[in-house]
Short mmCIF file of C-alpha atoms in Angstrom, two decimals:
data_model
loop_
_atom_site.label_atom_id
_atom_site.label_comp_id
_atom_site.label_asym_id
_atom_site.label_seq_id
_atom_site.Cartn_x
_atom_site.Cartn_y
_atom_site.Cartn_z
CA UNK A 1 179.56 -1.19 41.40
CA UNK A 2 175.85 -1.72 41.38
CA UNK A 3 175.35 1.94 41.29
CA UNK A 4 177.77 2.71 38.29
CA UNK A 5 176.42 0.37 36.25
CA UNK A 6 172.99 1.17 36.83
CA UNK A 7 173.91 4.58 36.31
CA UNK A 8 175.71 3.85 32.98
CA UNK A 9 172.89 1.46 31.85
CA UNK A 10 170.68 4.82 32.32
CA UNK A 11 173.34 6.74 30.16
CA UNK A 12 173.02 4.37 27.24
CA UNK A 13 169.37 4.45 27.66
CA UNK A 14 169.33 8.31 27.41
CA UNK A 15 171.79 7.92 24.66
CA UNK A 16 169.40 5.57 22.73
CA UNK A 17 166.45 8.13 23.44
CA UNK A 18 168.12 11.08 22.10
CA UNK A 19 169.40 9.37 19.39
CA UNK A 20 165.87 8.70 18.36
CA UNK A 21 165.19 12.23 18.91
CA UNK A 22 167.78 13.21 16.41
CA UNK A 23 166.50 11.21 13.48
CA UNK A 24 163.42 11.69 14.02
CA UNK A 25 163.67 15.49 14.30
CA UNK A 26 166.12 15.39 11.01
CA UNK A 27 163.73 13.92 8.78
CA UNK A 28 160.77 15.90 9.91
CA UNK A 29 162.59 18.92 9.48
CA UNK A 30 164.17 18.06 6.49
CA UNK A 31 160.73 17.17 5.41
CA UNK A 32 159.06 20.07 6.14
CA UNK A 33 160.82 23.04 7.45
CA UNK A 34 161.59 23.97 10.82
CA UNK A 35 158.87 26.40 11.82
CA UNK A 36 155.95 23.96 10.20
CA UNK A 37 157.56 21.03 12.49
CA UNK A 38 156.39 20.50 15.80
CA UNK A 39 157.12 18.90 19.34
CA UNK A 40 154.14 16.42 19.31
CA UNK A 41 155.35 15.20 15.30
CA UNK A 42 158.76 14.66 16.83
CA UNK A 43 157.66 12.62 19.86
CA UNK A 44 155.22 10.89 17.40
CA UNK A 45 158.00 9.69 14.45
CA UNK A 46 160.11 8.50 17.48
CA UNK A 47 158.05 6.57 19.44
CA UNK A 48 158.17 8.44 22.42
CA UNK A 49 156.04 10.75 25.21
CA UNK A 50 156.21 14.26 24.36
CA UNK A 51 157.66 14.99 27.53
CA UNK A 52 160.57 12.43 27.19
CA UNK A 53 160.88 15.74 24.11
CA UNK A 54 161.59 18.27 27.21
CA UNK A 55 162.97 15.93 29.64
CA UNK A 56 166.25 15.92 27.03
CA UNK A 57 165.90 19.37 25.57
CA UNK A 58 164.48 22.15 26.97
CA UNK A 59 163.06 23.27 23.64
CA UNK A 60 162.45 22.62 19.81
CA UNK A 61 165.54 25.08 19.12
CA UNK A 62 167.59 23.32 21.76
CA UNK A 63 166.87 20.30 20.06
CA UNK A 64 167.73 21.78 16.87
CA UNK A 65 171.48 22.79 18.11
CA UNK A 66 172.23 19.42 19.45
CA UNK A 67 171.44 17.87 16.36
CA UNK A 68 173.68 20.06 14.51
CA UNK A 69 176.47 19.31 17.01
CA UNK A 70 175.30 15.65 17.09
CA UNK A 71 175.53 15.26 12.71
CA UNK A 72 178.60 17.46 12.58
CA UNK A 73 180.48 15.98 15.22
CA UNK A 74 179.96 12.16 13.41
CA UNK A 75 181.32 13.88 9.71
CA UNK A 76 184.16 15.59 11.57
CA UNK A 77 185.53 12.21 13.28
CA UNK A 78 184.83 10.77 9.95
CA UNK A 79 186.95 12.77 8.23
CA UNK A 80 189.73 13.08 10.85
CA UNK A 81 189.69 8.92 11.03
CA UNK A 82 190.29 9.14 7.14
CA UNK A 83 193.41 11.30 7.44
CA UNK A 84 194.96 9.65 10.33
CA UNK A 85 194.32 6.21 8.56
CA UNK A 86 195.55 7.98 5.57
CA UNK A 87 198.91 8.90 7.36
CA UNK A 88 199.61 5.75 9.21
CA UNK A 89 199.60 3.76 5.85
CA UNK A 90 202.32 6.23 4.71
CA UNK A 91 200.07 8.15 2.28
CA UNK A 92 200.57 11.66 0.89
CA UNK A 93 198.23 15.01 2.42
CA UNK A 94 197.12 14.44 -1.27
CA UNK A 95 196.11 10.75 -0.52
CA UNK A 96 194.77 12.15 2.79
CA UNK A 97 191.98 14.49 1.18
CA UNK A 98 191.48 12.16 -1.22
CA UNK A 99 190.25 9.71 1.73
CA UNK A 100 188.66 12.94 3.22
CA UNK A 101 186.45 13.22 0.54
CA UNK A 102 185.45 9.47 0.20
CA UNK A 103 184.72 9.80 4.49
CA UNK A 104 182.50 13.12 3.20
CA UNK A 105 180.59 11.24 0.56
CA UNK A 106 180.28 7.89 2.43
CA UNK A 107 178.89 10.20 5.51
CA UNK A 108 176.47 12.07 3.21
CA UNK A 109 175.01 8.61 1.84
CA UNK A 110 174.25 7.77 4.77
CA UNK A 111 172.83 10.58 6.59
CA UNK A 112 171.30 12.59 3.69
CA UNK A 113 168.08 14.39 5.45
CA UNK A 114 170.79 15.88 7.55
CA UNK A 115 173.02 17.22 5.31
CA UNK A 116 170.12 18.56 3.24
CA UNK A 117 169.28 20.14 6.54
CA UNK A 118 172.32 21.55 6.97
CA UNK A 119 173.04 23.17 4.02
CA UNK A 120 170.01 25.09 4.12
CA UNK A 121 170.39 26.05 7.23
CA UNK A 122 174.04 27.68 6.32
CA UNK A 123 171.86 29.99 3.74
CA UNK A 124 169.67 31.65 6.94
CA UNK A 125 170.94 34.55 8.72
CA UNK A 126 168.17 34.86 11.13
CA UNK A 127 167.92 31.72 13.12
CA UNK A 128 168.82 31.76 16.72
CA UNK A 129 171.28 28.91 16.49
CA UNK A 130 172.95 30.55 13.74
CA UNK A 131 176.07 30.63 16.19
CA UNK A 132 176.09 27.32 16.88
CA UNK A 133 176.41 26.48 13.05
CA UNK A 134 179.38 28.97 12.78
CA UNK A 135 180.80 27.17 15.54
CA UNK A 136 179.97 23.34 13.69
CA UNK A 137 180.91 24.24 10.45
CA UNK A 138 184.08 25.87 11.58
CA UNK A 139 185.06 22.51 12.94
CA UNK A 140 184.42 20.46 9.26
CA UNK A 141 186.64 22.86 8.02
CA UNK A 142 189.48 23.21 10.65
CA UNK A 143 190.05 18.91 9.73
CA UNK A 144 190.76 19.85 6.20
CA UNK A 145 192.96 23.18 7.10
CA UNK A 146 194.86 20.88 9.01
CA UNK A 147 196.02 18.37 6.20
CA UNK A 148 196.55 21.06 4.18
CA UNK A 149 198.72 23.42 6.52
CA UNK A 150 200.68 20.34 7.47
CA UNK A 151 201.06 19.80 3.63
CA UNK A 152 202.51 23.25 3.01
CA UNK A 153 204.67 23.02 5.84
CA UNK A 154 206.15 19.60 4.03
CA UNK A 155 206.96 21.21 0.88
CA UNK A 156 203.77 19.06 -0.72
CA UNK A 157 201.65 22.01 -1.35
CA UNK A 158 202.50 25.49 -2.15
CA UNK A 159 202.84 28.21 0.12
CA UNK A 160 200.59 30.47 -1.96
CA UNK A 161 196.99 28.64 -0.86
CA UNK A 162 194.75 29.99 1.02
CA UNK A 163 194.14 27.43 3.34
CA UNK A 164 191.00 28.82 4.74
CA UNK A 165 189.24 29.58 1.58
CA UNK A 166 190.51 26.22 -0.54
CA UNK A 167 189.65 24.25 3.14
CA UNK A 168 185.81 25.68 2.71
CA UNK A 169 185.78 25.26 -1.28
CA UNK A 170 186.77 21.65 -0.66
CA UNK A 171 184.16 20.83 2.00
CA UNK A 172 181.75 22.96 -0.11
CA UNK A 173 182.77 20.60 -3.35
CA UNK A 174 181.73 17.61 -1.41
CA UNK A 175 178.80 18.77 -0.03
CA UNK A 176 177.08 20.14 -3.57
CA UNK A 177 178.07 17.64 -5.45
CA UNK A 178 177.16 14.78 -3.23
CA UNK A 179 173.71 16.50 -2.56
CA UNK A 180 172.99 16.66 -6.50
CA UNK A 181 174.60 12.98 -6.68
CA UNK A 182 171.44 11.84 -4.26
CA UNK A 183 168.89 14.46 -5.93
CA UNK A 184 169.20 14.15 -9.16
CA UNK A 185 171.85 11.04 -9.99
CA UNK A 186 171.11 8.48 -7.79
CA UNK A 187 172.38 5.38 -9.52
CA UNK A 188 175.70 6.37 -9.26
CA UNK A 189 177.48 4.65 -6.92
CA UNK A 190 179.45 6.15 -4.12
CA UNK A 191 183.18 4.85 -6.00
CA UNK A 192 182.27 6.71 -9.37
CA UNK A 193 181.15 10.22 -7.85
CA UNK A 194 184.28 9.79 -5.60
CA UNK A 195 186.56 9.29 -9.19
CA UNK A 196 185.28 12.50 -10.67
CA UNK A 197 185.86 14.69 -7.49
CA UNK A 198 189.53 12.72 -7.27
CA UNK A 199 189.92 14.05 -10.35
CA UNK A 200 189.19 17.58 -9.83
CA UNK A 201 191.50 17.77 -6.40
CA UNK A 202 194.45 15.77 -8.31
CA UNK A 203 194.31 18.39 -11.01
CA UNK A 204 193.25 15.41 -13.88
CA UNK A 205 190.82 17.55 -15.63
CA UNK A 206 192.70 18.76 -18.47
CA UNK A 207 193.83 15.75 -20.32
CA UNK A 208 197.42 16.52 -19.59
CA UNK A 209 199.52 13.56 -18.07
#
């Protein structure tokens, strides 16, 4: 017993160093580009060694990937939770990307040096972690082609989507539009940027009733 919980006590610490790591390497980045940010600034803005750098990643691009696993990995729960909360309350696959894109901007709000990050990062061809974001931003987009296969398959949505292409244009919706929400209109609030993108995925853009 003594040795599990030392062992998990070390976990958590690790946990709590790497977690540093992450937003410290973010905002750096995010700050200044990849390339102009080094090992000893990321040690620095965390507050630790720059070996405690290696001892959890074996380089600055290592570090890199796990932080776009790390980000992308918190938005995807947070959109899955919104569905599956969604759908135990009864609601529609409507109702359920609705609550998707709430989870999307709330997420965004909250971690906005990353998703500046990565959104820039889905513009370069020649990185060598370019796989890895295929891989991350494949998963974003699988939540919301779920909700909306399962929506076509219940008669809620037609069969004539294209559920990989309106899966990306809806994460891509979110994304721009919450990025130019922090940019350039930042007193918004989070509930009013939500009712315009509503809006556009409820089709209440016309005037029609």
């Amino acid at each position: 017993m003594e040795s599990s919980s030392a062992a998990s006590g070390g976990s958590t610490r690790r946990e709590a160093t790497r977690q540093k790591l992450y937003e410290a390497a973010v905002t750096l980045i995010a700050e200044q580009g990849f390339s102009a940010t080094t090992v000893d600034e990321i040690a620095e803005r965390a507050g630790v060694a720059k070996g405690t750098v290696y001892y959890n990643f074996a380089s600055k691009s290592v570090l890199f990937e796990e932080l776009l696993r790390h980000g992308v990995g918190l938005l995807t729960a947070s959109l899955r939770e919104a569905a599956e909360h969604t759908a135990r309350r009864g609601g529609s696959k409507v109702d359920a990307l609705d609550a998707m894109i709430r989870a999307g901007l709330g997420f965004i709000a909250r971690y906005p040096a990353f998703t500046q990050l990565y959104v820039a990062e889905l513009w370069r061809t020649n990185r060598a972690w370019q796989s890895t974001l295929m891989v991350v931003r494949g998963q974003v987009v699988a939540v919301v082609e779920d909700v909306l296969r399962d929506g076509v398959a219940g008669g809620e949505f037609s069969e004539e989507i294209d559920i990989q292409l309106t899966a990306a244009a809806l994460v891509g919706m979110v994304l721009v539009a919450a990025l130019d929400w922090q940019s350039f209109q930042p007193e918004r609030s989070l509930d009013d940027v939500h009712a315009a993108l509503s809006r556009l995925l409820q089709g209440r853009v016309s005037g029609r009733r």
